[in-house]
Each structure stands twice: as structure tokens, then as C-alpha cells.
């Protein structure tokens, strides 16, 4: 738009000037589209081709850079060391006992002090968060594991990176170029407006419906492989649904409503375990 419109006060004489600008705009748009289409990668975890234009290392950097801002939005980190240790232990088992451990991502599982907000979320690269408000509603280790496993699913499916690629496409930029100007070891580059915009985007937490269902599916797989009963994911949905009768968990502003999700989670469990869920998994 900027390129196509002549601004006031400029010497007129313009047909060529305007069409020149149009050509520039078209060239930029073409490069963006070609960049988007050519930046296709195969994701071995989801077994799908996806459009991403930043590397896993850049995802990790972006996540680490965004983590303090995310924590500040939710009352900072929890001071309950016992609960934090349990969250870390359960989260780390999801990584070490599954194919998640073979990905380049570096996972940290943070408990946030916020008692009122009921939510969990993930930043690109492996920074995963759950609020005390949500953790206290969960009754079993399996329910905590399934909640964290869903968030791990978002990370390894690279949902944020795909969103960045789409966003960059519409802006005629590439995430890789933006991040290339950013040096995590040099604080002066943190104020780079484009990097700030990327951070604002990744902390806004919104994923599409398909991304949520894919994260559920991956979550079922990872939780079960790590020794937790995947049916606890359905319990989590039921807990959130019950809470939603008296108040709306923030979880629902960033995640689809649970009724449809419960059916899809059950389908994912049936697909993963055609002969039934094995005995001996931690509920
Ligand atoms: Zn989600």
C-alpha cells in the first residue's frame, strides 16, 4: 500500500513514478510468496511438509527472548519450589522418554505465580508455561502430563514458526531476515522494532483450530510414551468445562471449546491404541 500511493507534497509527474512503485511492490510481494513457498521443510514429528522460514535455533532464541515478557504477564515465576519441581520433572519425562528428545529443541517447563488465570501455553523452541491457577485444578500427575504434552506438541509441530512465516508473508518480510539482525548476546539489538513485533506475535498465544487438534494428538502420543494415561487429557477437558460454568478459563480464549475436542482426543487415543490403552499407565 505504501508503495502504491503517491504522497502529498511530492512533485507530480507521476504516472511512471506510481507504476514504478507498483512494480517495486509487486517485486517485493513476489519475493515474499516465492520465499514462503520455497521455505518448505519436512517435519519428521508431524510427518508433514510445512512452510517455515526460521531455523530451530532461531525458534529457541526467540522463545528464550520472549519468556520474561510472558512471565511478567502472569505474575512472574511461582515461588512454590515443590510445585515447580514437580512440573519440571513431569515435563522433562515427556522429553526424555519420547521422540521429543531427538528434536533440536531445548525444553523448560515453567510454573507461573498467577492464581487467577487458568491457562498453559508454549513459546517457540521449547519454553512451556502453566499457571498455578490451572495446576491447582488438576488432580493427578497424568493430567499435568497431558496438559504439558499438548504444549510440547505445539513446539515440535513448529506452530509458532509456521504462523511467523504466514505473518511475514503478509508483511513482505522474512522471519529469518528479521532475526538475522538480532544478536541475543547484544542487548542493544533487542530494541529492534521488527524483533519486538515478532516477540509480540509469539506471546499473543493464538493458534488455529487445526493446530490445537494436532497438539492434542501429539500430546496423547507423548503422554502415553512417557508412561501417563492419555485418557487424562479428557479429564483435563472435563475439569475445564466444569470450571467454565462459573467462570471462563482463559484457556478457552486461546484454545477451542472442549466438547468437540473431547471427541477428537478420544479418536486420537483410539488411533494410537487400536487394541485399547495399555494397563499400568499413570492416571
Ligand atoms: Zn494449544
CSV table of C-alpha atoms and ligand atoms in Angstrom, one decimal, residues 150-151 154 207 212 215 251 254-255 261, ligand 1:
chain,number,residue,atom,x,y,z
A,150,UNK,CA,-0.2,-30.7,24.4
A,151,UNK,CA,2.1,-27.7,24.7
A,154,UNK,CA,2.8,-27.1,19.6
A,207,UNK,CA,-3.1,-20.9,17.3
A,212,UNK,CA,-4.9,-27.3,18.5
A,215,UNK,CA,-1.2,-30.6,19.5
A,251,UNK,CA,-7.6,-21.4,28.3
A,254,UNK,CA,-6.6,-19.4,23.3
A,255,UNK,CA,-7.9,-23.0,22.8
A,261,UNK,CA,-12.1,-31.6,21.5
B,1,LIG,ZN1,-2.9,-25.4,22.5
